[in-house]
mmCIF file of C-alpha atoms and ligand atoms in Angstrom:
data_model
loop_
_atom_site.group_PDB
_atom_site.id
_atom_site.type_symbol
_atom_site.label_atom_id
_atom_site.label_comp_id
_atom_site.label_asym_id
_atom_site.label_seq_id
_atom_site.Cartn_x
_atom_site.Cartn_y
_atom_site.Cartn_z
ATOM 1 C CA MET A 26 -114.567 23.414 54.568
ATOM 2 C CA GLY A 27 -116.133 19.879 53.781
ATOM 3 C CA SER A 28 -114.576 17.124 53.218
ATOM 4 C CA ASN A 29 -113.945 17.370 49.414
ATOM 5 C CA THR A 30 -111.092 20.038 50.234
ATOM 6 C CA GLY A 31 -108.394 19.298 47.263
ATOM 7 C CA THR A 32 -110.867 17.469 45.541
ATOM 8 C CA ASP A 33 -109.654 16.962 41.670
ATOM 9 C CA SER A 34 -111.948 17.028 39.065
ATOM 10 C CA ALA A 35 -110.752 13.527 37.863
ATOM 11 C CA GLU A 36 -111.627 12.027 41.197
ATOM 12 C CA LEU A 37 -115.366 14.534 41.117
ATOM 13 C CA ALA A 38 -116.553 13.385 37.651
ATOM 14 C CA ASP A 39 -116.551 9.570 39.192
ATOM 15 C CA SER A 40 -117.915 10.461 42.380
ATOM 16 C CA SER A 41 -120.771 12.398 40.566
ATOM 17 C CA GLU A 42 -121.821 9.792 38.426
ATOM 18 C CA ASP A 43 -124.630 7.995 40.808
ATOM 19 C CA THR A 44 -125.527 12.042 41.662
ATOM 20 C CA ALA A 45 -125.526 13.168 37.588
ATOM 21 C CA ALA A 46 -129.055 14.614 38.101
ATOM 22 C CA ASP A 47 -128.279 16.360 41.269
ATOM 23 C CA PHE A 48 -125.079 18.124 39.854
ATOM 24 C CA ASN A 49 -126.003 18.157 36.151
ATOM 25 C CA SER A 50 -123.807 21.148 34.848
ATOM 26 C CA ASP A 51 -126.902 20.705 32.038
ATOM 27 C CA ALA A 52 -129.162 22.777 34.672
ATOM 28 C CA ILE A 53 -127.038 25.742 33.801
ATOM 29 C CA GLU A 54 -128.852 26.856 30.498
ATOM 30 C CA ILE A 55 -128.556 31.101 31.430
ATOM 31 C CA VAL A 56 -125.110 32.747 32.935
ATOM 32 C CA GLY A 57 -125.072 36.149 33.665
ATOM 33 C CA VAL A 58 -121.676 38.219 33.661
ATOM 34 C CA LEU A 59 -120.937 41.242 36.042
ATOM 35 C CA GLY A 60 -118.448 43.760 34.353
ATOM 36 C CA SER A 61 -116.966 44.664 30.738
ATOM 37 C CA GLY A 62 -113.699 44.743 32.226
ATOM 38 C CA ILE A 63 -110.382 42.542 31.204
ATOM 39 C CA MET A 64 -112.293 39.633 32.728
ATOM 40 C CA GLY A 65 -115.803 39.898 31.791
ATOM 41 C CA SER A 66 -115.262 39.842 28.079
ATOM 42 C CA GLY A 67 -113.087 36.745 28.423
ATOM 43 C CA LEU A 68 -115.544 34.657 30.793
ATOM 44 C CA ALA A 69 -118.129 36.010 28.139
ATOM 45 C CA GLU A 70 -116.551 34.563 25.790
ATOM 46 C CA VAL A 71 -115.692 30.943 27.715
ATOM 47 C CA VAL A 72 -119.365 30.505 28.291
ATOM 48 C CA ALA A 73 -120.346 31.205 25.021
ATOM 49 C CA ARG A 74 -118.397 28.544 24.032
ATOM 50 C CA SER A 75 -119.899 26.062 25.787
ATOM 51 C CA GLY A 76 -122.687 26.366 24.220
ATOM 52 C CA ARG A 77 -125.032 28.454 26.715
ATOM 53 C CA ARG A 78 -126.812 32.107 26.999
ATOM 54 C CA VAL A 79 -124.555 34.854 28.222
ATOM 55 C CA ILE A 80 -126.227 37.847 29.528
ATOM 56 C CA VAL A 81 -123.674 40.530 29.887
ATOM 57 C CA ARG A 82 -124.264 43.237 32.008
ATOM 58 C CA SER A 83 -122.255 46.628 32.363
ATOM 59 C CA ARG A 84 -122.872 49.877 34.202
ATOM 60 C CA THR A 85 -123.527 51.656 30.580
ATOM 61 C CA ARG A 86 -125.024 49.977 27.180
ATOM 62 C CA GLU A 87 -121.204 51.112 25.210
ATOM 63 C CA GLY A 88 -119.516 48.787 28.164
ATOM 64 C CA ALA A 89 -121.638 45.833 27.215
ATOM 65 C CA GLU A 90 -121.675 46.641 23.417
ATOM 66 C CA ALA A 91 -117.697 46.614 24.097
ATOM 67 C CA VAL A 92 -117.233 43.071 25.262
ATOM 68 C CA VAL A 93 -119.446 41.640 22.056
ATOM 69 C CA THR A 94 -117.104 43.680 19.918
ATOM 70 C CA LYS A 95 -114.010 42.331 22.155
ATOM 71 C CA VAL A 96 -115.248 38.776 21.731
ATOM 72 C CA GLU A 97 -115.692 39.155 18.244
ATOM 73 C CA ARG A 98 -112.287 40.165 17.848
ATOM 74 C CA ASN A 99 -110.740 37.080 19.147
ATOM 75 C CA LEU A 100 -112.842 34.872 17.656
ATOM 76 C CA ASN A 101 -112.098 36.301 13.703
ATOM 77 C CA ARG A 102 -108.493 35.706 14.854
ATOM 78 C CA GLN A 103 -109.359 32.012 15.865
ATOM 79 C CA VAL A 104 -111.195 31.843 12.338
ATOM 80 C CA GLU A 105 -108.429 33.785 10.541
ATOM 81 C CA LYS A 106 -106.179 30.647 11.756
ATOM 82 C CA GLU A 107 -108.742 28.021 10.821
ATOM 83 C CA LYS A 108 -109.094 27.122 14.147
ATOM 84 C CA LEU A 109 -113.068 28.362 14.129
ATOM 85 C CA GLU A 110 -115.580 28.138 11.094
ATOM 86 C CA ALA A 111 -117.428 31.300 10.334
ATOM 87 C CA ASP A 112 -120.961 30.030 10.694
ATOM 88 C CA GLU A 113 -119.396 28.643 14.504
ATOM 89 C CA ARG A 114 -118.029 32.371 15.607
ATOM 90 C CA ASP A 115 -122.016 33.897 14.816
ATOM 91 C CA ALA A 116 -123.426 30.968 16.639
ATOM 92 C CA ILE A 117 -121.517 31.605 19.478
ATOM 93 C CA LEU A 118 -121.814 35.588 19.311
ATOM 94 C CA ALA A 119 -125.150 34.922 18.891
ATOM 95 C CA LEU A 120 -125.396 33.822 22.623
ATOM 96 C CA ILE A 121 -124.374 36.731 24.114
ATOM 97 C CA THR A 122 -126.595 39.456 24.987
ATOM 98 C CA PRO A 123 -124.881 42.565 26.348
ATOM 99 C CA THR A 124 -127.085 44.891 28.722
ATOM 100 C CA ASP A 125 -127.037 47.836 31.466
ATOM 101 C CA ASP A 126 -130.486 46.444 33.210
ATOM 102 C CA LEU A 127 -129.322 44.338 36.415
ATOM 103 C CA GLY A 128 -132.904 43.258 35.727
ATOM 104 C CA GLN A 129 -132.147 41.762 33.070
ATOM 105 C CA LEU A 130 -130.013 38.618 34.892
ATOM 106 C CA ALA A 131 -133.495 37.828 36.837
ATOM 107 C CA GLU A 132 -133.797 34.422 34.791
ATOM 108 C CA CYS A 133 -130.098 33.217 34.923
ATOM 109 C CA ASP A 134 -129.398 30.122 36.642
ATOM 110 C CA LEU A 135 -126.001 31.136 37.753
ATOM 111 C CA VAL A 136 -124.266 34.639 38.028
ATOM 112 C CA ILE A 137 -120.783 34.885 37.934
ATOM 113 C CA GLU A 138 -119.553 38.364 39.110
ATOM 114 C CA SER A 139 -116.641 39.859 37.592
ATOM 115 C CA VAL A 140 -116.315 43.523 38.357
ATOM 116 C CA VAL A 141 -113.210 45.620 39.983
ATOM 117 C CA GLU A 142 -111.555 43.914 42.711
ATOM 118 C CA ASP A 143 -113.248 46.116 45.800
ATOM 119 C CA LEU A 144 -115.259 44.522 48.641
ATOM 120 C CA GLU A 145 -117.506 46.918 49.057
ATOM 121 C CA VAL A 146 -118.689 47.311 45.149
ATOM 122 C CA LYS A 147 -119.165 43.573 45.034
ATOM 123 C CA ARG A 148 -121.080 43.464 48.578
ATOM 124 C CA ASP A 149 -123.649 45.833 47.223
ATOM 125 C CA LEU A 150 -123.745 44.017 43.690
ATOM 126 C CA PHE A 151 -124.214 40.376 45.899
ATOM 127 C CA ARG A 152 -126.987 42.223 47.834
ATOM 128 C CA GLU A 153 -128.857 43.716 44.764
ATOM 129 C CA LEU A 154 -128.381 40.334 42.862
ATOM 130 C CA ASP A 155 -130.093 38.644 45.475
ATOM 131 C CA GLN A 156 -132.852 40.592 44.916
ATOM 132 C CA ILE A 157 -133.290 40.262 41.421
ATOM 133 C CA VAL A 158 -131.932 36.805 40.705
ATOM 134 C CA LYS A 159 -134.162 33.597 40.814
ATOM 135 C CA PRO A 160 -133.957 31.469 43.735
ATOM 136 C CA GLY A 161 -131.909 28.395 43.613
ATOM 137 C CA ALA A 162 -129.276 30.267 41.132
ATOM 138 C CA ILE A 163 -125.851 30.312 41.888
ATOM 139 C CA LEU A 164 -124.545 33.662 42.874
ATOM 140 C CA ALA A 165 -120.673 33.292 42.011
ATOM 141 C CA THR A 166 -117.645 35.803 42.205
ATOM 142 C CA ASN A 167 -114.594 35.662 40.212
ATOM 143 C CA THR A 168 -112.494 37.350 42.855
ATOM 144 C CA SER A 169 -108.834 36.899 42.599
ATOM 145 C CA THR A 170 -108.571 37.332 46.816
ATOM 146 C CA LEU A 171 -111.612 38.476 48.654
ATOM 147 C CA PRO A 172 -112.981 36.448 50.956
ATOM 148 C CA VAL A 173 -116.324 34.969 49.527
ATOM 149 C CA VAL A 174 -118.127 34.341 52.721
ATOM 150 C CA GLU A 175 -117.911 38.549 53.093
ATOM 151 C CA MET A 176 -120.391 38.264 49.682
ATOM 152 C CA ALA A 177 -122.249 34.800 50.863
ATOM 153 C CA MET A 178 -123.624 36.966 54.113
ATOM 154 C CA VAL A 179 -125.248 39.975 52.395
ATOM 155 C CA THR A 180 -127.200 37.118 50.407
ATOM 156 C CA GLU A 181 -130.414 35.365 51.730
ATOM 157 C CA ARG A 182 -129.021 32.673 50.093
ATOM 158 C CA PRO A 183 -125.257 32.335 51.762
ATOM 159 C CA GLU A 184 -125.553 28.282 50.490
ATOM 160 C CA LEU A 185 -125.732 29.143 46.898
ATOM 161 C CA VAL A 186 -122.696 31.331 47.348
ATOM 162 C CA CYS A 187 -118.982 30.324 45.673
ATOM 163 C CA GLY A 188 -116.081 31.706 44.124
ATOM 164 C CA ILE A 189 -115.450 30.437 40.342
ATOM 165 C CA HIS A 190 -111.863 32.302 39.705
ATOM 166 C CA PHE A 191 -111.284 31.931 36.490
ATOM 167 C CA PHE A 192 -107.325 32.757 35.004
ATOM 168 C CA ASN A 193 -106.655 35.702 32.474
ATOM 169 C CA PRO A 194 -106.807 35.127 29.108
ATOM 170 C CA ALA A 195 -110.066 33.275 30.631
ATOM 171 C CA PRO A 196 -110.185 31.492 26.797
ATOM 172 C CA MET A 197 -106.899 30.177 26.459
ATOM 173 C CA MET A 198 -106.300 29.743 30.581
ATOM 174 C CA LYS A 199 -107.268 25.916 31.765
ATOM 175 C CA LEU A 200 -107.487 26.260 35.800
ATOM 176 C CA VAL A 201 -110.255 27.495 37.459
ATOM 177 C CA GLU A 202 -110.448 27.636 41.255
ATOM 178 C CA VAL A 203 -113.598 26.701 42.869
ATOM 179 C CA ILE A 204 -113.776 28.521 46.056
ATOM 180 C CA HIS A 205 -115.912 26.911 48.981
ATOM 181 C CA PRO A 206 -116.499 29.540 51.364
ATOM 182 C CA ILE A 207 -117.587 27.724 54.881
ATOM 183 C CA THR A 208 -121.669 28.690 54.338
ATOM 184 C CA ALA A 209 -121.922 26.946 50.911
ATOM 185 C CA ALA A 210 -123.711 23.906 50.348
ATOM 186 C CA ASP A 211 -121.498 20.869 48.782
ATOM 187 C CA ASP A 212 -124.086 20.897 45.875
ATOM 188 C CA THR A 213 -123.041 24.265 45.138
ATOM 189 C CA ILE A 214 -119.650 23.577 44.825
ATOM 190 C CA LYS A 215 -120.347 20.385 42.853
ATOM 191 C CA THR A 216 -121.929 22.464 40.691
ATOM 192 C CA ALA A 217 -119.497 24.931 40.172
ATOM 193 C CA MET A 218 -116.842 22.176 39.547
ATOM 194 C CA LEU A 219 -119.330 20.312 36.817
ATOM 195 C CA PHE A 220 -119.987 24.099 35.044
ATOM 196 C CA ALA A 221 -116.345 24.460 34.915
ATOM 197 C CA GLU A 222 -115.663 21.335 33.084
ATOM 198 C CA SER A 223 -118.458 21.875 30.925
ATOM 199 C CA CYS A 224 -116.560 24.789 29.983
ATOM 200 C CA ASP A 225 -113.651 22.584 28.996
ATOM 201 C CA LYS A 226 -111.323 24.166 32.371
ATOM 202 C CA ASP A 227 -109.757 21.737 34.706
ATOM 203 C CA ALA A 228 -111.131 22.763 38.788
ATOM 204 C CA VAL A 229 -109.636 22.312 41.410
ATOM 205 C CA GLU A 230 -111.539 22.891 45.142
ATOM 206 C CA VAL A 231 -110.016 25.329 46.996
ATOM 207 C CA ALA A 232 -111.213 27.241 50.872
ATOM 208 C CA ASP A 233 -111.713 30.488 51.216
ATOM 209 C CA ARG A 234 -108.493 32.055 52.402
ATOM 210 C CA ALA A 235 -106.976 35.152 50.271
ATOM 211 C CA GLY A 236 -105.524 34.335 47.371
ATOM 212 C CA PHE A 237 -106.510 31.210 47.177
ATOM 213 C CA ILE A 238 -103.933 28.778 45.772
ATOM 214 C CA VAL A 239 -102.287 30.213 42.587
ATOM 215 C CA ASN A 240 -102.471 33.906 43.720
ATOM 216 C CA ALA A 241 -101.256 33.254 47.433
ATOM 217 C CA LEU A 242 -98.299 31.222 46.019
ATOM 218 C CA LEU A 243 -97.437 34.024 42.718
ATOM 219 C CA PHE A 244 -98.161 37.260 43.951
ATOM 220 C CA PRO A 245 -95.246 37.237 47.012
ATOM 221 C CA TYR A 246 -92.996 36.575 43.825
ATOM 222 C CA LEU A 247 -94.318 39.032 41.287
ATOM 223 C CA ASN A 248 -94.282 41.883 44.499
ATOM 224 C CA ASN A 249 -90.255 40.626 45.008
ATOM 225 C CA ALA A 250 -89.346 40.801 41.977
ATOM 226 C CA VAL A 251 -90.506 44.674 41.648
ATOM 227 C CA LYS A 252 -88.520 45.254 45.190
ATOM 228 C CA MET A 253 -85.615 43.522 43.401
ATOM 229 C CA TRP A 254 -85.898 46.305 40.774
ATOM 230 C CA GLU A 255 -86.298 49.321 42.924
ATOM 231 C CA HIS A 256 -83.237 47.819 44.772
ATOM 232 C CA GLY A 257 -81.326 48.175 41.760
ATOM 233 C CA THR A 258 -80.291 44.482 41.709
ATOM 234 C CA ALA A 259 -81.340 43.928 37.969
ATOM 235 C CA SER A 260 -83.818 46.266 35.507
ATOM 236 C CA ILE A 261 -86.854 44.904 34.285
ATOM 237 C CA ASP A 262 -86.046 43.206 31.024
ATOM 238 C CA ALA A 263 -83.086 41.576 33.135
ATOM 239 C CA ILE A 264 -85.708 40.170 35.304
ATOM 240 C CA ASP A 265 -88.020 39.094 33.077
ATOM 241 C CA ALA A 266 -85.303 37.380 30.787
ATOM 242 C CA ALA A 267 -84.153 35.745 34.085
ATOM 243 C CA MET A 268 -87.281 34.566 35.090
ATOM 244 C CA GLN A 269 -88.397 33.291 31.461
ATOM 245 C CA GLY A 270 -85.658 31.762 30.497
ATOM 246 C CA GLY A 271 -84.017 30.797 33.802
ATOM 247 C CA CYS A 272 -87.501 28.998 35.167
ATOM 248 C CA ASN A 273 -89.014 28.300 32.046
ATOM 249 C CA PHE A 274 -92.180 30.685 32.385
ATOM 250 C CA PRO A 275 -93.997 31.991 29.236
ATOM 251 C CA MET A 276 -92.926 35.443 30.432
ATOM 252 C CA GLY A 277 -91.200 37.383 33.226
ATOM 253 C CA PRO A 278 -93.036 39.154 36.580
ATOM 254 C CA PHE A 279 -92.857 42.768 34.885
ATOM 255 C CA ALA A 280 -95.180 41.586 31.746
ATOM 256 C CA LEU A 281 -97.533 39.826 33.678
ATOM 257 C CA LEU A 282 -98.308 42.122 36.190
ATOM 258 C CA ASP A 283 -99.058 44.730 33.343
ATOM 259 C CA LEU A 284 -100.908 42.088 31.835
ATOM 260 C CA VAL A 285 -103.032 41.442 35.243
ATOM 261 C CA GLY A 286 -103.770 45.137 35.617
ATOM 262 C CA LEU A 287 -101.360 46.766 38.511
ATOM 263 C CA ASP A 288 -104.762 47.992 40.041
ATOM 264 C CA THR A 289 -106.519 44.313 40.243
ATOM 265 C CA ALA A 290 -102.661 43.582 41.629
ATOM 266 C CA VAL A 291 -102.170 45.618 44.242
ATOM 267 C CA ALA A 292 -105.827 45.000 45.217
ATOM 268 C CA ILE A 293 -104.821 41.587 45.326
ATOM 269 C CA LEU A 294 -101.714 42.356 47.660
ATOM 270 C CA ASP A 295 -103.653 44.442 50.117
ATOM 271 C CA ALA A 296 -106.655 41.560 50.436
ATOM 272 C CA MET A 297 -103.522 39.156 51.336
ATOM 273 C CA TYR A 298 -101.372 41.344 53.533
ATOM 274 C CA GLU A 299 -104.747 42.222 56.042
ATOM 275 C CA GLU A 300 -105.466 38.863 56.237
ATOM 276 C CA PHE A 301 -102.416 37.176 56.959
ATOM 277 C CA ARG A 302 -99.970 40.318 57.736
ATOM 278 C CA ASP A 303 -96.981 38.837 55.907
ATOM 279 C CA PRO A 304 -94.709 41.783 54.901
ATOM 280 C CA ASN A 305 -94.329 39.325 51.582
ATOM 281 C CA TYR A 306 -97.878 40.852 50.593
ATOM 282 C CA ALA A 307 -97.210 44.449 51.177
ATOM 283 C CA PRO A 308 -97.315 45.762 47.649
ATOM 284 C CA ALA A 309 -94.186 47.631 46.308
ATOM 285 C CA THR A 310 -94.333 51.055 46.643
ATOM 286 C CA SER A 311 -93.506 51.495 42.968
ATOM 287 C CA LEU A 312 -96.591 49.400 42.583
ATOM 288 C CA ARG A 313 -98.900 52.016 44.550
ATOM 289 C CA ARG A 314 -97.582 54.951 42.931
ATOM 290 C CA MET A 315 -98.047 53.905 39.439
ATOM 291 C CA VAL A 316 -101.745 53.189 39.721
ATOM 292 C CA THR A 317 -102.332 56.422 41.611
ATOM 293 C CA ALA A 318 -100.554 57.862 38.238
ATOM 294 C CA GLY A 319 -103.121 55.360 36.327
ATOM 295 C CA HIS A 320 -99.960 53.518 34.565
ATOM 296 C CA LEU A 321 -102.615 50.335 35.496
ATOM 297 C CA GLY A 322 -100.837 48.566 32.815
ATOM 298 C CA ARG A 323 -101.664 46.854 29.192
ATOM 299 C CA LYS A 324 -105.217 48.573 29.600
ATOM 300 C CA THR A 325 -104.201 51.683 29.690
ATOM 301 C CA GLY A 326 -101.500 51.171 27.197
ATOM 302 C CA ARG A 327 -98.852 52.073 29.770
ATOM 303 C CA GLY A 328 -97.618 49.675 32.568
ATOM 304 C CA PHE A 329 -93.912 48.672 33.565
ATOM 305 C CA ARG A 330 -94.296 48.594 29.555
ATOM 306 C CA TRP A 331 -95.713 50.775 27.102
ATOM 307 C CA TYR A 332 -98.264 49.373 25.030
HETATM 308 N N1 NAD B 416 -106.807 40.836 35.843
HETATM 309 C C1 NAD B 416 -106.804 39.827 36.328
HETATM 310 O O1 NAD B 416 -105.260 38.839 35.760
HETATM 311 C C2 NAD B 416 -107.546 38.758 36.563
HETATM 312 C C3 NAD B 416 -107.388 37.456 36.929
HETATM 313 C C4 NAD B 416 -108.570 36.801 37.094
HETATM 314 C C5 NAD B 416 -109.354 37.811 38.460
HETATM 315 N N2 NAD B 416 -109.610 38.981 38.319
HETATM 316 C C6 NAD B 416 -110.843 39.099 38.882
HETATM 317 O O2 NAD B 416 -111.844 39.792 38.000
HETATM 318 C C7 NAD B 416 -112.590 40.680 38.309
HETATM 319 C C8 NAD B 416 -112.712 41.910 37.533
HETATM 320 O O3 NAD B 416 -110.947 42.233 37.332
HETATM 321 P P1 NAD B 416 -110.520 42.743 35.785
HETATM 322 O O4 NAD B 416 -109.278 42.078 35.412
HETATM 323 O O5 NAD B 416 -111.649 42.529 34.754
HETATM 324 O O6 NAD B 416 -110.872 44.485 36.091
HETATM 325 P P2 NAD B 416 -111.008 45.284 34.999
HETATM 326 O O7 NAD B 416 -110.407 46.772 35.635
HETATM 327 O O8 NAD B 416 -110.470 45.403 33.015
HETATM 328 O O9 NAD B 416 -112.770 46.148 34.549
HETATM 329 C C9 NAD B 416 -113.451 46.352 36.103
HETATM 330 C C10 NAD B 416 -114.536 46.411 35.964
HETATM 331 O O10 NAD B 416 -115.204 46.543 37.024
HETATM 332 C C11 NAD B 416 -116.132 47.739 36.356
HETATM 333 N N3 NAD B 416 -116.892 48.220 37.392
HETATM 334 C C12 NAD B 416 -115.606 49.538 38.248
HETATM 335 N N4 NAD B 416 -116.212 49.902 39.048
HETATM 336 C C13 NAD B 416 -117.295 49.640 39.414
HETATM 337 C C14 NAD B 416 -118.697 50.061 40.170
HETATM 338 N N5 NAD B 416 -118.775 50.800 41.093
HETATM 339 N N6 NAD B 416 -119.851 48.877 40.031
HETATM 340 C C15 NAD B 416 -120.082 48.136 39.045
HETATM 341 N N7 NAD B 416 -118.843 47.865 38.230
HETATM 342 C C16 NAD B 416 -117.362 48.770 38.125
HETATM 343 C C17 NAD B 416 -115.681 48.122 35.216
HETATM 344 O O11 NAD B 416 -116.244 48.960 34.355
HETATM 345 C C18 NAD B 416 -115.071 47.170 35.013
HETATM 346 O O12 NAD B 416 -116.130 46.748 33.318
HETATM 347 C C19 NAD B 416 -111.755 41.422 39.571
HETATM 348 O O13 NAD B 416 -112.418 40.843 40.802
HETATM 349 C C20 NAD B 416 -109.837 40.864 39.573
HETATM 350 O O14 NAD B 416 -109.429 40.839 40.561
HETATM 351 C C21 NAD B 416 -108.795 39.312 37.844
#
């Protein structure tokens, strides 16, 4: 980890003034987004709103087109609330190109991978991306927990691979964690920080440890809420109400788990348990059973609650 560990965005903005030519986020004009799930569509919207072209790639044409539909629905709500003009909505949508062809990412200056939280799937994609995307482009992952160095090392450009971790829902959440694997060049991290800030986010730099900052602190809490419910201490509604009202959290742990997706939650906990062997990270039994049953939360219409 470089000497910038813990650098916050304000410090970085100051220190980058003399080196603006090297670390100019304007150099990132075309961004590829891989994946059409919860995060893929949020990322497409965030990046298009920053005025850049976005190429969204899904395994199917329908999946990629569904991203544009989701972004359009979201932007329409903003227009209805008079937070966005209709012509601004149209300009943002015009920046998004859906595709099922990985080859279309060749000209991207930055690609953000946001597919399922599975290391082998991500490593396979990074191997392919490395062959396709132009030399000098940054390849980033939106992983919630997986070691970024594992993705960097299947490419021939490990110095250009980092994590750019957005939060859900990406258009609303201010934070981005920029993950600095030991293989990444400082310039890559600086460019990623400036890119995140140009998307109107607050960026923090963090070392490549499972869970980074937020999930390492958040997931033991979410997991323990499920274990508390399993022990019969209180109902789901009572635990959610207690944490909302008692800690002033915007939502309780079960509402948040359903928003995140229970499959993603189990994958995050498994990755942290694998790294730290701390029992607080071992997924609660009910989480695994619900994933097996396909009750993944909001995205499948059923999780701890029905949607
Ligand atoms: N859900 C969250 O709250 C959240 C927040 C931040 C980061 N993330 C991270 O973002 C990434 C995506 O999560 P999500 O919540 O959007 O998941 P999701 O389940 O909504 O979408 C997953 C996407 O991956 C694609 N996919 C599945 N298997 C694939 C394969 N073999 N090859 C290529 N694509 C495949 C799916 O078609 C889908 O587009 C994960 O790495 C996750 O950890 C999630």
